[in-house]
Structures are given as structure tokens and as C-alpha cells.
């Protein structure tokens, strides 16, 4: 029976933060899934998530403008300072 509390690693918020760490260079969603699967097998991430959850976490990251698609169609971190012309 589920309880009232969700562990951070089990949430889209926690999963999204882990996926952001994996985006050191632009990657496709398949590459991101492959890296996440490897992290699960190596027990580097404490909660199991499906491919669908990874896609939903990436959607969440899009909605808060943490990631974007670049001109090559790969995911990359969204740098708000560069996009606003600052620095």
C-alpha cells in the first residue's frame, strides 16, 4: 500500500536532476536512457524508472526551461544567461 511520502529518487524532480547531471554534452533521448540504464545496473541511482518516466522527466525539464533541443535535434542544458545575452 502506498504511503504519503515519495522519496526524491522516485520523483520526476529527482530523476530530472540526475538526468541533468548526465547531460554534460548534448545527447539524444536514447543516449540519455542508455546512460540512465547503466547507472541503474551499477546502482548509481537508487530508484527504478521506466523509459516512459525518463521521457516525462525530460518533459518536466523542458517545462522549467532546464533543457532544450539544439539545432542537431539533441538535448542540451539550457543556459538562460547565454540566451538572454548576458555574459
JSON list of N, CA and C in Angstrom, two decimals:
[
{"chain": "A", "resi": 1, "resn": "UNK", "atom": "N", "xyz": [0.84, -1.18, 0.00]},
{"chain": "A", "resi": 1, "resn": "UNK", "atom": "CA", "xyz": [0.00, 0.00, 0.00]},
{"chain": "A", "resi": 1, "resn": "UNK", "atom": "C", "xyz": [0.89, 1.25, 0.00]},
{"chain": "A", "resi": 2, "resn": "UNK", "atom": "N", "xyz": [0.62, 2.20, -0.88]},
{"chain": "A", "resi": 2, "resn": "UNK", "atom": "CA", "xyz": [1.45, 3.41, -0.93]},
{"chain": "A", "resi": 2, "resn": "UNK", "atom": "C", "xyz": [1.29, 4.26, 0.32]},
{"chain": "A", "resi": 3, "resn": "UNK", "atom": "N", "xyz": [2.34, 4.99, 0.63]},
{"chain": "A", "resi": 3, "resn": "UNK", "atom": "CA", "xyz": [2.24, 5.92, 1.75]},
{"chain": "A", "resi": 3, "resn": "UNK", "atom": "C", "xyz": [2.20, 7.36, 1.25]},
{"chain": "A", "resi": 4, "resn": "UNK", "atom": "N", "xyz": [2.18, 8.30, 2.17]},
{"chain": "A", "resi": 4, "resn": "UNK", "atom": "CA", "xyz": [2.01, 9.70, 1.80]},
{"chain": "A", "resi": 4, "resn": "UNK", "atom": "C", "xyz": [3.28, 10.35, 1.28]},
{"chain": "A", "resi": 5, "resn": "UNK", "atom": "N", "xyz": [4.40, 9.72, 1.47]},
{"chain": "A", "resi": 5, "resn": "UNK", "atom": "CA", "xyz": [5.67, 10.36, 1.13]},
{"chain": "A", "resi": 5, "resn": "UNK", "atom": "C", "xyz": [6.34, 9.65, -0.04]},
{"chain": "A", "resi": 6, "resn": "UNK", "atom": "N", "xyz": [6.91, 10.44, -0.92]},
{"chain": "A", "resi": 6, "resn": "UNK", "atom": "CA", "xyz": [7.63, 9.91, -2.08]},
{"chain": "A", "resi": 6, "resn": "UNK", "atom": "C", "xyz": [9.10, 10.28, -1.90]},
{"chain": "A", "resi": 7, "resn": "UNK", "atom": "N", "xyz": [9.96, 9.29, -2.04]},
{"chain": "A", "resi": 7, "resn": "UNK", "atom": "CA", "xyz": [11.39, 9.57, -1.95]},
{"chain": "A", "resi": 7, "resn": "UNK", "atom": "C", "xyz": [11.81, 10.41, -3.15]},
{"chain": "A", "resi": 8, "resn": "UNK", "atom": "N", "xyz": [12.79, 11.27, -2.95]},
{"chain": "A", "resi": 8, "resn": "UNK", "atom": "CA", "xyz": [13.24, 12.16, -4.02]},
{"chain": "A", "resi": 8, "resn": "UNK", "atom": "C", "xyz": [13.65, 11.36, -5.26]},
{"chain": "A", "resi": 9, "resn": "UNK", "atom": "N", "xyz": [14.35, 10.27, -5.08]},
{"chain": "A", "resi": 9, "resn": "UNK", "atom": "CA", "xyz": [14.82, 9.46, -6.21]},
{"chain": "A", "resi": 9, "resn": "UNK", "atom": "C", "xyz": [13.67, 8.84, -6.99]},
{"chain": "A", "resi": 10, "resn": "UNK", "atom": "N", "xyz": [12.51, 8.69, -6.37]},
{"chain": "A", "resi": 10, "resn": "UNK", "atom": "CA", "xyz": [11.35, 8.11, -7.03]},
{"chain": "A", "resi": 10, "resn": "UNK", "atom": "C", "xyz": [10.50, 9.16, -7.76]},
{"chain": "A", "resi": 11, "resn": "UNK", "atom": "N", "xyz": [10.81, 10.43, -7.58]},
{"chain": "A", "resi": 11, "resn": "UNK", "atom": "CA", "xyz": [10.01, 11.51, -8.17]},
{"chain": "A", "resi": 11, "resn": "UNK", "atom": "C", "xyz": [10.60, 11.94, -9.52]},
{"chain": "A", "resi": 12, "resn": "UNK", "atom": "N", "xyz": [9.78, 12.62, -10.33]},
{"chain": "A", "resi": 12, "resn": "UNK", "atom": "CA", "xyz": [10.26, 13.18, -11.59]},
{"chain": "A", "resi": 12, "resn": "UNK", "atom": "C", "xyz": [11.28, 14.29, -11.32]},
{"chain": "A", "resi": 13, "resn": "UNK", "atom": "N", "xyz": [11.09, 15.00, -10.23]},
{"chain": "A", "resi": 13, "resn": "UNK", "atom": "CA", "xyz": [12.01, 16.07, -9.85]},
{"chain": "A", "resi": 13, "resn": "UNK", "atom": "C", "xyz": [13.41, 15.50, -9.59]},
{"chain": "A", "resi": 14, "resn": "UNK", "atom": "N", "xyz": [13.48, 14.43, -8.81]},
{"chain": "A", "resi": 14, "resn": "UNK", "atom": "CA", "xyz": [14.77, 13.79, -8.52]},
{"chain": "A", "resi": 14, "resn": "UNK", "atom": "C", "xyz": [15.38, 13.14, -9.75]},
{"chain": "A", "resi": 15, "resn": "UNK", "atom": "N", "xyz": [14.54, 12.46, -10.53]},
{"chain": "A", "resi": 15, "resn": "UNK", "atom": "CA", "xyz": [15.01, 11.84, -11.76]},
{"chain": "A", "resi": 15, "resn": "UNK", "atom": "C", "xyz": [15.53, 12.90, -12.72]},
{"chain": "A", "resi": 16, "resn": "UNK", "atom": "N", "xyz": [14.81, 14.00, -12.84]},
{"chain": "A", "resi": 16, "resn": "UNK", "atom": "CA", "xyz": [15.23, 15.09, -13.72]},
{"chain": "A", "resi": 16, "resn": "UNK", "atom": "C", "xyz": [16.58, 15.66, -13.32]},
{"chain": "A", "resi": 17, "resn": "UNK", "atom": "N", "xyz": [16.82, 15.80, -12.03]},
{"chain": "A", "resi": 17, "resn": "UNK", "atom": "CA", "xyz": [18.11, 16.34, -11.59]},
{"chain": "A", "resi": 17, "resn": "UNK", "atom": "C", "xyz": [19.24, 15.37, -11.93]},
{"chain": "A", "resi": 18, "resn": "UNK", "atom": "N", "xyz": [18.99, 14.07, -11.83]},
{"chain": "A", "resi": 18, "resn": "UNK", "atom": "CA", "xyz": [20.00, 13.09, -12.20]},
{"chain": "A", "resi": 18, "resn": "UNK", "atom": "C", "xyz": [20.26, 13.13, -13.70]},
{"chain": "A", "resi": 19, "resn": "UNK", "atom": "N", "xyz": [19.20, 13.26, -14.49]},
{"chain": "A", "resi": 19, "resn": "UNK", "atom": "CA", "xyz": [19.35, 13.33, -15.95]},
{"chain": "A", "resi": 19, "resn": "UNK", "atom": "C", "xyz": [20.13, 14.58, -16.35]},
{"chain": "A", "resi": 20, "resn": "UNK", "atom": "N", "xyz": [19.91, 15.69, -15.66]},
{"chain": "A", "resi": 20, "resn": "UNK", "atom": "CA", "xyz": [20.67, 16.91, -15.94]},
{"chain": "A", "resi": 20, "resn": "UNK", "atom": "C", "xyz": [22.17, 16.69, -15.72]},
{"chain": "A", "resi": 21, "resn": "UNK", "atom": "N", "xyz": [22.50, 15.92, -14.69]},
{"chain": "A", "resi": 21, "resn": "UNK", "atom": "CA", "xyz": [23.91, 15.61, -14.44]},
{"chain": "A", "resi": 21, "resn": "UNK", "atom": "C", "xyz": [24.51, 14.81, -15.59]},
{"chain": "A", "resi": 22, "resn": "UNK", "atom": "N", "xyz": [23.70, 13.97, -16.23]},
{"chain": "A", "resi": 22, "resn": "UNK", "atom": "CA", "xyz": [24.19, 13.15, -17.34]},
{"chain": "A", "resi": 22, "resn": "UNK", "atom": "C", "xyz": [24.36, 13.95, -18.62]},
{"chain": "A", "resi": 23, "resn": "UNK", "atom": "N", "xyz": [23.75, 15.14, -18.69]},
{"chain": "A", "resi": 23, "resn": "UNK", "atom": "CA", "xyz": [23.82, 15.97, -19.91]},
{"chain": "A", "resi": 23, "resn": "UNK", "atom": "C", "xyz": [25.05, 16.88, -19.89]},
{"chain": "A", "resi": 24, "resn": "UNK", "atom": "N", "xyz": [26.22, 16.27, -19.78]},
{"chain": "A", "resi": 24, "resn": "UNK", "atom": "CA", "xyz": [27.46, 17.05, -19.82]},
{"chain": "A", "resi": 24, "resn": "UNK", "atom": "C", "xyz": [27.74, 17.56, -21.22]},
{"chain": "A", "resi": 25, "resn": "UNK", "atom": "N", "xyz": [27.29, 16.79, -22.22]},
{"chain": "A", "resi": 25, "resn": "UNK", "atom": "CA", "xyz": [27.33, 17.18, -23.63]},
{"chain": "A", "resi": 25, "resn": "UNK", "atom": "C", "xyz": [25.97, 16.85, -24.21]},
{"chain": "A", "resi": 26, "resn": "UNK", "atom": "N", "xyz": [25.57, 17.47, -25.32]},
{"chain": "A", "resi": 26, "resn": "UNK", "atom": "CA", "xyz": [24.26, 17.16, -25.91]},
{"chain": "A", "resi": 26, "resn": "UNK", "atom": "C", "xyz": [24.10, 15.66, -26.21]},
{"chain": "A", "resi": 27, "resn": "UNK", "atom": "N", "xyz": [22.91, 15.15, -25.94]},
{"chain": "A", "resi": 27, "resn": "UNK", "atom": "CA", "xyz": [22.61, 13.73, -26.14]},
{"chain": "A", "resi": 27, "resn": "UNK", "atom": "C", "xyz": [21.20, 13.55, -26.68]},
{"chain": "A", "resi": 28, "resn": "UNK", "atom": "N", "xyz": [20.98, 12.44, -27.36]},
{"chain": "A", "resi": 28, "resn": "UNK", "atom": "CA", "xyz": [19.63, 12.08, -27.76]},
{"chain": "A", "resi": 28, "resn": "UNK", "atom": "C", "xyz": [18.92, 11.46, -26.56]},
{"chain": "A", "resi": 29, "resn": "UNK", "atom": "N", "xyz": [17.60, 11.33, -26.65]},
{"chain": "A", "resi": 29, "resn": "UNK", "atom": "CA", "xyz": [16.85, 10.70, -25.57]},
{"chain": "A", "resi": 29, "resn": "UNK", "atom": "C", "xyz": [17.28, 9.24, -25.41]},
{"chain": "A", "resi": 30, "resn": "UNK", "atom": "N", "xyz": [17.62, 8.58, -26.52]},
{"chain": "A", "resi": 30, "resn": "UNK", "atom": "CA", "xyz": [18.09, 7.19, -26.43]},
{"chain": "A", "resi": 30, "resn": "UNK", "atom": "C", "xyz": [19.43, 7.10, -25.72]},
{"chain": "A", "resi": 31, "resn": "UNK", "atom": "N", "xyz": [20.33, 8.04, -25.99]},
{"chain": "A", "resi": 31, "resn": "UNK", "atom": "CA", "xyz": [21.62, 8.05, -25.30]},
{"chain": "A", "resi": 31, "resn": "UNK", "atom": "C", "xyz": [21.43, 8.31, -23.80]},
{"chain": "A", "resi": 32, "resn": "UNK", "atom": "N", "xyz": [20.52, 9.21, -23.48]},
{"chain": "A", "resi": 32, "resn": "UNK", "atom": "CA", "xyz": [20.22, 9.52, -22.08]},
{"chain": "A", "resi": 32, "resn": "UNK", "atom": "C", "xyz": [19.66, 8.28, -21.38]},
{"chain": "A", "resi": 33, "resn": "UNK", "atom": "N", "xyz": [18.73, 7.58, -22.05]},
{"chain": "A", "resi": 33, "resn": "UNK", "atom": "CA", "xyz": [18.15, 6.36, -21.49]},
{"chain": "A", "resi": 33, "resn": "UNK", "atom": "C", "xyz": [19.23, 5.30, -21.28]},
{"chain": "A", "resi": 34, "resn": "UNK", "atom": "N", "xyz": [20.13, 5.15, -22.23]},
{"chain": "A", "resi": 34, "resn": "UNK", "atom": "CA", "xyz": [21.21, 4.17, -22.12]},
{"chain": "A", "resi": 34, "resn": "UNK", "atom": "C", "xyz": [22.10, 4.48, -20.91]},
{"chain": "A", "resi": 35, "resn": "UNK", "atom": "N", "xyz": [22.48, 5.74, -20.75]},
{"chain": "A", "resi": 35, "resn": "UNK", "atom": "CA", "xyz": [23.29, 6.13, -19.60]},
{"chain": "A", "resi": 35, "resn": "UNK", "atom": "C", "xyz": [22.56, 5.91, -18.29]},
{"chain": "A", "resi": 36, "resn": "UNK", "atom": "N", "xyz": [21.26, 6.22, -18.27]},
{"chain": "A", "resi": 36, "resn": "UNK", "atom": "CA", "xyz": [20.47, 6.01, -17.05]},
{"chain": "A", "resi": 36, "resn": "UNK", "atom": "C", "xyz": [20.38, 4.52, -16.74]},
{"chain": "A", "resi": 37, "resn": "UNK", "atom": "N", "xyz": [20.16, 3.69, -17.75]},
{"chain": "A", "resi": 37, "resn": "UNK", "atom": "CA", "xyz": [20.08, 2.24, -17.55]},
{"chain": "A", "resi": 37, "resn": "UNK", "atom": "C", "xyz": [21.40, 1.70, -16.98]},
{"chain": "A", "resi": 38, "resn": "UNK", "atom": "N", "xyz": [22.51, 2.21, -17.50]},
{"chain": "A", "resi": 38, "resn": "UNK", "atom": "CA", "xyz": [23.82, 1.80, -16.98]},
{"chain": "A", "resi": 38, "resn": "UNK", "atom": "C", "xyz": [23.98, 2.22, -15.52]},
{"chain": "A", "resi": 39, "resn": "UNK", "atom": "N", "xyz": [23.51, 3.41, -15.18]},
{"chain": "A", "resi": 39, "resn": "UNK", "atom": "CA", "xyz": [23.59, 3.88, -13.80]},
{"chain": "A", "resi": 39, "resn": "UNK", "atom": "C", "xyz": [22.74, 3.00, -12.88]},
{"chain": "A", "resi": 40, "resn": "UNK", "atom": "N", "xyz": [21.59, 2.56, -13.36]},
{"chain": "A", "resi": 40, "resn": "UNK", "atom": "CA", "xyz": [20.76, 1.66, -12.56]},
{"chain": "A", "resi": 40, "resn": "UNK", "atom": "C", "xyz": [21.47, 0.33, -12.32]},
{"chain": "A", "resi": 41, "resn": "UNK", "atom": "N", "xyz": [22.06, -0.24, -13.36]},
{"chain": "A", "resi": 41, "resn": "UNK", "atom": "CA", "xyz": [22.75, -1.51, -13.21]},
{"chain": "A", "resi": 41, "resn": "UNK", "atom": "C", "xyz": [23.95, -1.38, -12.28]},
{"chain": "A", "resi": 42, "resn": "UNK", "atom": "N", "xyz": [24.61, -0.23, -12.30]},
{"chain": "A", "resi": 42, "resn": "UNK", "atom": "CA", "xyz": [25.77, 0.00, -11.44]},
{"chain": "A", "resi": 42, "resn": "UNK", "atom": "C", "xyz": [25.35, 0.48, -10.04]},
{"chain": "A", "resi": 43, "resn": "UNK", "atom": "N", "xyz": [24.04, 0.54, -9.82]},
{"chain": "A", "resi": 43, "resn": "UNK", "atom": "CA", "xyz": [23.48, 1.01, -8.54]},
{"chain": "A", "resi": 43, "resn": "UNK", "atom": "C", "xyz": [23.92, 2.43, -8.18]},
{"chain": "A", "resi": 44, "resn": "UNK", "atom": "N", "xyz": [24.06, 3.26, -9.23]},
{"chain": "A", "resi": 44, "resn": "UNK", "atom": "CA", "xyz": [24.42, 4.67, -9.03]},
{"chain": "A", "resi": 44, "resn": "UNK", "atom": "C", "xyz": [23.18, 5.53, -8.83]},
{"chain": "A", "resi": 45, "resn": "UNK", "atom": "N", "xyz": [22.01, 4.95, -9.09]},
{"chain": "A", "resi": 45, "resn": "UNK", "atom": "CA", "xyz": [20.75, 5.65, -8.86]},
{"chain": "A", "resi": 45, "resn": "UNK", "atom": "C", "xyz": [19.84, 4.71, -8.09]},
{"chain": "A", "resi": 46, "resn": "UNK", "atom": "N", "xyz": [19.26, 5.16, -6.99]},
{"chain": "A", "resi": 46, "resn": "UNK", "atom": "CA", "xyz": [18.57, 4.25, -6.07]},
{"chain": "A", "resi": 46, "resn": "UNK", "atom": "C", "xyz": [17.15, 3.82, -6.44]},
{"chain": "A", "resi": 47, "resn": "UNK", "atom": "N", "xyz": [16.55, 4.39, -7.47]},
{"chain": "A", "resi": 47, "resn": "UNK", "atom": "CA", "xyz": [15.15, 4.06, -7.78]},
{"chain": "A", "resi": 47, "resn": "UNK", "atom": "C", "xyz": [15.00, 3.65, -9.24]},
{"chain": "A", "resi": 48, "resn": "UNK", "atom": "N", "xyz": [14.22, 2.61, -9.45]},
{"chain": "A", "resi": 48, "resn": "UNK", "atom": "CA", "xyz": [13.95, 2.10, -10.79]},
{"chain": "A", "resi": 48, "resn": "UNK", "atom": "C", "xyz": [12.95, 3.04, -11.49]},
{"chain": "A", "resi": 49, "resn": "UNK", "atom": "N", "xyz": [13.23, 3.38, -12.74]},
{"chain": "A", "resi": 49, "resn": "UNK", "atom": "CA", "xyz": [12.31, 4.17, -13.56]},
{"chain": "A", "resi": 49, "resn": "UNK", "atom": "C", "xyz": [12.24, 3.56, -14.95]},
{"chain": "A", "resi": 50, "resn": "UNK", "atom": "N", "xyz": [11.09, 3.67, -15.58]},
{"chain": "A", "resi": 50, "resn": "UNK", "atom": "CA", "xyz": [10.90, 3.17, -16.95]},
{"chain": "A", "resi": 50, "resn": "UNK", "atom": "C", "xyz": [11.32, 4.24, -17.95]},
{"chain": "A", "resi": 51, "resn": "UNK", "atom": "N", "xyz": [11.39, 3.82, -19.22]},
{"chain": "A", "resi": 51, "resn": "UNK", "atom": "CA", "xyz": [11.69, 4.78, -20.29]},
{"chain": "A", "resi": 51, "resn": "UNK", "atom": "C", "xyz": [10.63, 5.88, -20.32]},
{"chain": "A", "resi": 52, "resn": "UNK", "atom": "N", "xyz": [9.38, 5.50, -20.08]},
{"chain": "A", "resi": 52, "resn": "UNK", "atom": "CA", "xyz": [8.30, 6.50, -20.07]},
{"chain": "A", "resi": 52, "resn": "UNK", "atom": "C", "xyz": [8.54, 7.54, -18.98]},
{"chain": "A", "resi": 53, "resn": "UNK", "atom": "N", "xyz": [9.02, 7.11, -17.82]},
{"chain": "A", "resi": 53, "resn": "UNK", "atom": "CA", "xyz": [9.31, 8.06, -16.75]},
{"chain": "A", "resi": 53, "resn": "UNK", "atom": "C", "xyz": [10.46, 8.99, -17.13]},
{"chain": "A", "resi": 54, "resn": "UNK", "atom": "N", "xyz": [11.45, 8.46, -17.83]},
{"chain": "A", "resi": 54, "resn": "UNK", "atom": "CA", "xyz": [12.57, 9.30, -18.28]},
{"chain": "A", "resi": 54, "resn": "UNK", "atom": "C", "xyz": [12.04, 10.36, -19.25]},
{"chain": "A", "resi": 55, "resn": "UNK", "atom": "N", "xyz": [11.17, 9.96, -20.17]},
{"chain": "A", "resi": 55, "resn": "UNK", "atom": "CA", "xyz": [10.58, 10.92, -21.11]},
{"chain": "A", "resi": 55, "resn": "UNK", "atom": "C", "xyz": [9.76, 11.98, -20.36]},
{"chain": "A", "resi": 56, "resn": "UNK", "atom": "N", "xyz": [8.98, 11.56, -19.37]},
{"chain": "A", "resi": 56, "resn": "UNK", "atom": "CA", "xyz": [8.20, 12.53, -18.59]},
{"chain": "A", "resi": 56, "resn": "UNK", "atom": "C", "xyz": [9.10, 13.46, -17.79]},
{"chain": "A", "resi": 57, "resn": "UNK", "atom": "N", "xyz": [10.21, 12.94, -17.28]},
{"chain": "A", "resi": 57, "resn": "UNK", "atom": "CA", "xyz": [11.15, 13.80, -16.55]},
{"chain": "A", "resi": 57, "resn": "UNK", "atom": "C", "xyz": [11.79, 14.82, -17.50]},
{"chain": "A", "resi": 58, "resn": "UNK", "atom": "N", "xyz": [12.10, 14.39, -18.72]},
{"chain": "A", "resi": 58, "resn": "UNK", "atom": "CA", "xyz": [12.65, 15.32, -19.71]},
{"chain": "A", "resi": 58, "resn": "UNK", "atom": "C", "xyz": [11.59, 16.37, -20.08]},
{"chain": "A", "resi": 59, "resn": "UNK", "atom": "N", "xyz": [10.33, 15.96, -20.19]},
{"chain": "A", "resi": 59, "resn": "UNK", "atom": "CA", "xyz": [9.24, 16.92, -20.43]},
{"chain": "A", "resi": 59, "resn": "UNK", "atom": "C", "xyz": [9.19, 17.95, -19.31]},
{"chain": "A", "resi": 60, "resn": "UNK", "atom": "N", "xyz": [9.33, 17.47, -18.07]},
{"chain": "A", "resi": 60, "resn": "UNK", "atom": "CA", "xyz": [9.36, 18.38, -16.93]},
{"chain": "A", "resi": 60, "resn": "UNK", "atom": "C", "xyz": [10.52, 19.36, -17.06]},
{"chain": "A", "resi": 61, "resn": "UNK", "atom": "N", "xyz": [11.69, 18.86, -17.45]},
{"chain": "A", "resi": 61, "resn": "UNK", "atom": "CA", "xyz": [12.86, 19.74, -17.62]},
{"chain": "A", "resi": 61, "resn": "UNK", "atom": "C", "xyz": [12.63, 20.77, -18.73]},
{"chain": "A", "resi": 62, "resn": "UNK", "atom": "N", "xyz": [11.92, 20.37, -19.79]},
{"chain": "A", "resi": 62, "resn": "UNK", "atom": "CA", "xyz": [11.55, 21.34, -20.84]},
{"chain": "A", "resi": 62, "resn": "UNK", "atom": "C", "xyz": [10.63, 22.41, -20.28]},
{"chain": "A", "resi": 63, "resn": "UNK", "atom": "N", "xyz": [9.67, 21.98, -19.47]},
{"chain": "A", "resi": 63, "resn": "UNK", "atom": "CA", "xyz": [8.67, 22.93, -18.96]},
{"chain": "A", "resi": 63, "resn": "UNK", "atom": "C", "xyz": [9.28, 23.97, -18.03]},
{"chain": "A", "resi": 64, "resn": "UNK", "atom": "N", "xyz": [10.36, 23.64, -17.36]},
{"chain": "A", "resi": 64, "resn": "UNK", "atom": "CA", "xyz": [11.02, 24.62, -16.48]},
{"chain": "A", "resi": 64, "resn": "UNK", "atom": "C", "xyz": [12.25, 25.24, -17.16]},
{"chain": "A", "resi": 65, "resn": "UNK", "atom": "N", "xyz": [12.38, 25.00, -18.46]},
{"chain": "A", "resi": 65, "resn": "UNK", "atom": "CA", "xyz": [13.45, 25.54, -19.29]},
{"chain": "A", "resi": 65, "resn": "UNK", "atom": "C", "xyz": [14.84, 25.19, -18.75]},
{"chain": "A", "resi": 66, "resn": "UNK", "atom": "N", "xyz": [14.98, 23.93, -18.34]},
{"chain": "A", "resi": 66, "resn": "UNK", "atom": "CA", "xyz": [16.29, 23.43, -17.90]},
{"chain": "A", "resi": 66, "resn": "UNK", "atom": "C", "xyz": [17.03, 22.76, -19.05]},
{"chain": "A", "resi": 67, "resn": "UNK", "atom": "N", "xyz": [16.27, 22.27, -20.05]},
{"chain": "A", "resi": 67, "resn": "UNK", "atom": "CA", "xyz": [16.86, 21.67, -21.24]},
{"chain": "A", "resi": 67, "resn": "UNK", "atom": "C", "xyz": [16.18, 22.23, -22.48]},
{"chain": "A", "resi": 68, "resn": "UNK", "atom": "N", "xyz": [16.85, 22.05, -23.61]},
{"chain": "A", "resi": 68, "resn": "UNK", "atom": "CA", "xyz": [16.28, 22.46, -24.89]},
{"chain": "A", "resi": 68, "resn": "UNK", "atom": "C", "xyz": [16.81, 21.53, -25.97]},
{"chain": "A", "resi": 69, "resn": "UNK", "atom": "N", "xyz": [16.18, 21.56, -27.14]},
{"chain": "A", "resi": 69, "resn": "UNK", "atom": "CA", "xyz": [16.70, 20.85, -28.30]},
{"chain": "A", "resi": 69, "resn": "UNK", "atom": "C", "xyz": [17.60, 21.81, -29.06]},
{"chain": "A", "resi": 70, "resn": "UNK", "atom": "N", "xyz": [18.78, 21.35, -29.41]},
{"chain": "A", "resi": 70, "resn": "UNK", "atom": "CA", "xyz": [19.67, 22.22, -30.19]},
{"chain": "A", "resi": 70, "resn": "UNK", "atom": "C", "xyz": [19.40, 22.03, -31.68]},
{"chain": "A", "resi": 71, "resn": "UNK", "atom": "N", "xyz": [20.18, 22.67, -32.53]},
{"chain": "A", "resi": 71, "resn": "UNK", "atom": "CA", "xyz": [19.95, 22.61, -33.97]},
{"chain": "A", "resi": 71, "resn": "UNK", "atom": "C", "xyz": [20.18, 21.21, -34.55]},
{"chain": "A", "resi": 72, "resn": "UNK", "atom": "N", "xyz": [20.90, 20.35, -33.83]},
{"chain": "A", "resi": 72, "resn": "UNK", "atom": "CA", "xyz": [21.12, 18.96, -34.27]},
{"chain": "A", "resi": 72, "resn": "UNK", "atom": "C", "xyz": [20.01, 18.02, -33.80]},
{"chain": "A", "resi": 73, "resn": "UNK", "atom": "N", "xyz": [19.07, 18.54, -33.04]},
{"chain": "A", "resi": 73, "resn": "UNK", "atom": "CA", "xyz": [17.98, 17.71, -32.54]},
{"chain": "A", "resi": 73, "resn": "UNK", "atom": "C", "xyz": [18.33, 16.91, -31.30]},
{"chain": "A", "resi": 74, "resn": "UNK", "atom": "N", "xyz": [19.41, 17.29, -30.62]},
{"chain": "A", "resi": 74, "resn": "UNK", "atom": "CA", "xyz": [19.78, 16.60, -29.39]},
{"chain": "A", "resi": 74, "resn": "UNK", "atom": "C", "xyz": [19.47, 17.48, -28.18]},
{"chain": "A", "resi": 75, "resn": "UNK", "atom": "N", "xyz": [19.34, 16.84, -27.03]},
{"chain": "A", "resi": 75, "resn": "UNK", "atom": "CA", "xyz": [19.03, 17.55, -25.79]},
{"chain": "A", "resi": 75, "resn": "UNK", "atom": "C", "xyz": [20.30, 18.17, -25.23]},
{"chain": "A", "resi": 76, "resn": "UNK", "atom": "N", "xyz": [20.16, 19.39, -24.74]},
{"chain": "A", "resi": 76, "resn": "UNK", "atom": "CA", "xyz": [21.28, 20.01, -24.03]},
{"chain": "A", "resi": 76, "resn": "UNK", "atom": "C", "xyz": [20.73, 20.87, -22.91]},
{"chain": "A", "resi": 77, "resn": "UNK", "atom": "N", "xyz": [21.58, 21.14, -21.93]},
{"chain": "A", "resi": 77, "resn": "UNK", "atom": "CA", "xyz": [21.17, 22.03, -20.85]},
{"chain": "A", "resi": 77, "resn": "UNK", "atom": "C", "xyz": [20.90, 23.41, -21.43]},
{"chain": "A", "resi": 78, "resn": "UNK", "atom": "N", "xyz": [19.90, 24.08, -20.90]},
{"chain": "A", "resi": 78, "resn": "UNK", "atom": "CA", "xyz": [19.52, 25.42, -21.36]},
{"chain": "A", "resi": 78, "resn": "UNK", "atom": "C", "xyz": [20.22, 26.43, -20.48]},
{"chain": "A", "resi": 79, "resn": "UNK", "atom": "N", "xyz": [21.08, 27.22, -21.05]},
{"chain": "A", "resi": 79, "resn": "UNK", "atom": "CA", "xyz": [21.80, 28.25, -20.32]},
{"chain": "A", "resi": 79, "resn": "UNK", "atom": "C", "xyz": [21.04, 29.56, -20.47]},
{"chain": "A", "resi": 80, "resn": "UNK", "atom": "N", "xyz": [20.31, 29.94, -19.44]},
{"chain": "A", "resi": 80, "resn": "UNK", "atom": "CA", "xyz": [19.49, 31.15, -19.50]},
{"chain": "A", "resi": 80, "resn": "UNK", "atom": "C", "xyz": [20.32, 32.41, -19.64]},
{"chain": "A", "resi": 81, "resn": "UNK", "atom": "N", "xyz": [21.52, 32.41, -19.07]},
{"chain": "A", "resi": 81, "resn": "UNK", "atom": "CA", "xyz": [22.37, 33.59, -19.19]},
{"chain": "A", "resi": 81, "resn": "UNK", "atom": "C", "xyz": [22.80, 33.83, -20.63]},
{"chain": "A", "resi": 82, "resn": "UNK", "atom": "N", "xyz": [23.20, 32.77, -21.32]},
{"chain": "A", "resi": 82, "resn": "UNK", "atom": "CA", "xyz": [23.61, 32.92, -22.72]},
{"chain": "A", "resi": 82, "resn": "UNK", "atom": "C", "xyz": [22.43, 33.31, -23.60]},
{"chain": "A", "resi": 83, "resn": "UNK", "atom": "N", "xyz": [21.25, 32.76, -23.33]},
{"chain": "A", "resi": 83, "resn": "UNK", "atom": "CA", "xyz": [20.10, 33.06, -24.17]},
{"chain": "A", "resi": 83, "resn": "UNK", "atom": "C", "xyz": [19.60, 34.48, -23.99]},
{"chain": "A", "resi": 84, "resn": "UNK", "atom": "N", "xyz": [19.86, 35.09, -22.84]},
{"chain": "A", "resi": 84, "resn": "UNK", "atom": "CA", "xyz": [19.44, 36.47, -22.59]},
{"chain": "A", "resi": 84, "resn": "UNK", "atom": "C", "xyz": [20.49, 37.47, -23.03]},
{"chain": "A", "resi": 85, "resn": "UNK", "atom": "N", "xyz": [21.63, 36.98, -23.54]},
{"chain": "A", "resi": 85, "resn": "UNK", "atom": "CA", "xyz": [22.67, 37.87, -23.98]},
{"chain": "A", "resi": 85, "resn": "UNK", "atom": "C", "xyz": [23.60, 38.34, -22.87]},
{"chain": "A", "resi": 86, "resn": "UNK", "atom": "N", "xyz": [23.36, 37.89, -21.65]},
{"chain": "A", "resi": 86, "resn": "UNK", "atom": "CA", "xyz": [24.23, 38.27, -20.54]},
{"chain": "A", "resi": 86, "resn": "UNK", "atom": "C", "xyz": [25.52, 37.49, -20.61]},
{"chain": "A", "resi": 87, "resn": "UNK", "atom": "N", "xyz": [26.56, 38.05, -20.10]},
{"chain": "A", "resi": 87, "resn": "UNK", "atom": "CA", "xyz": [27.91, 37.46, -20.11]},
{"chain": "A", "resi": 87, "resn": "UNK", "atom": "C", "xyz": [28.32, 37.26, -21.49]}
]
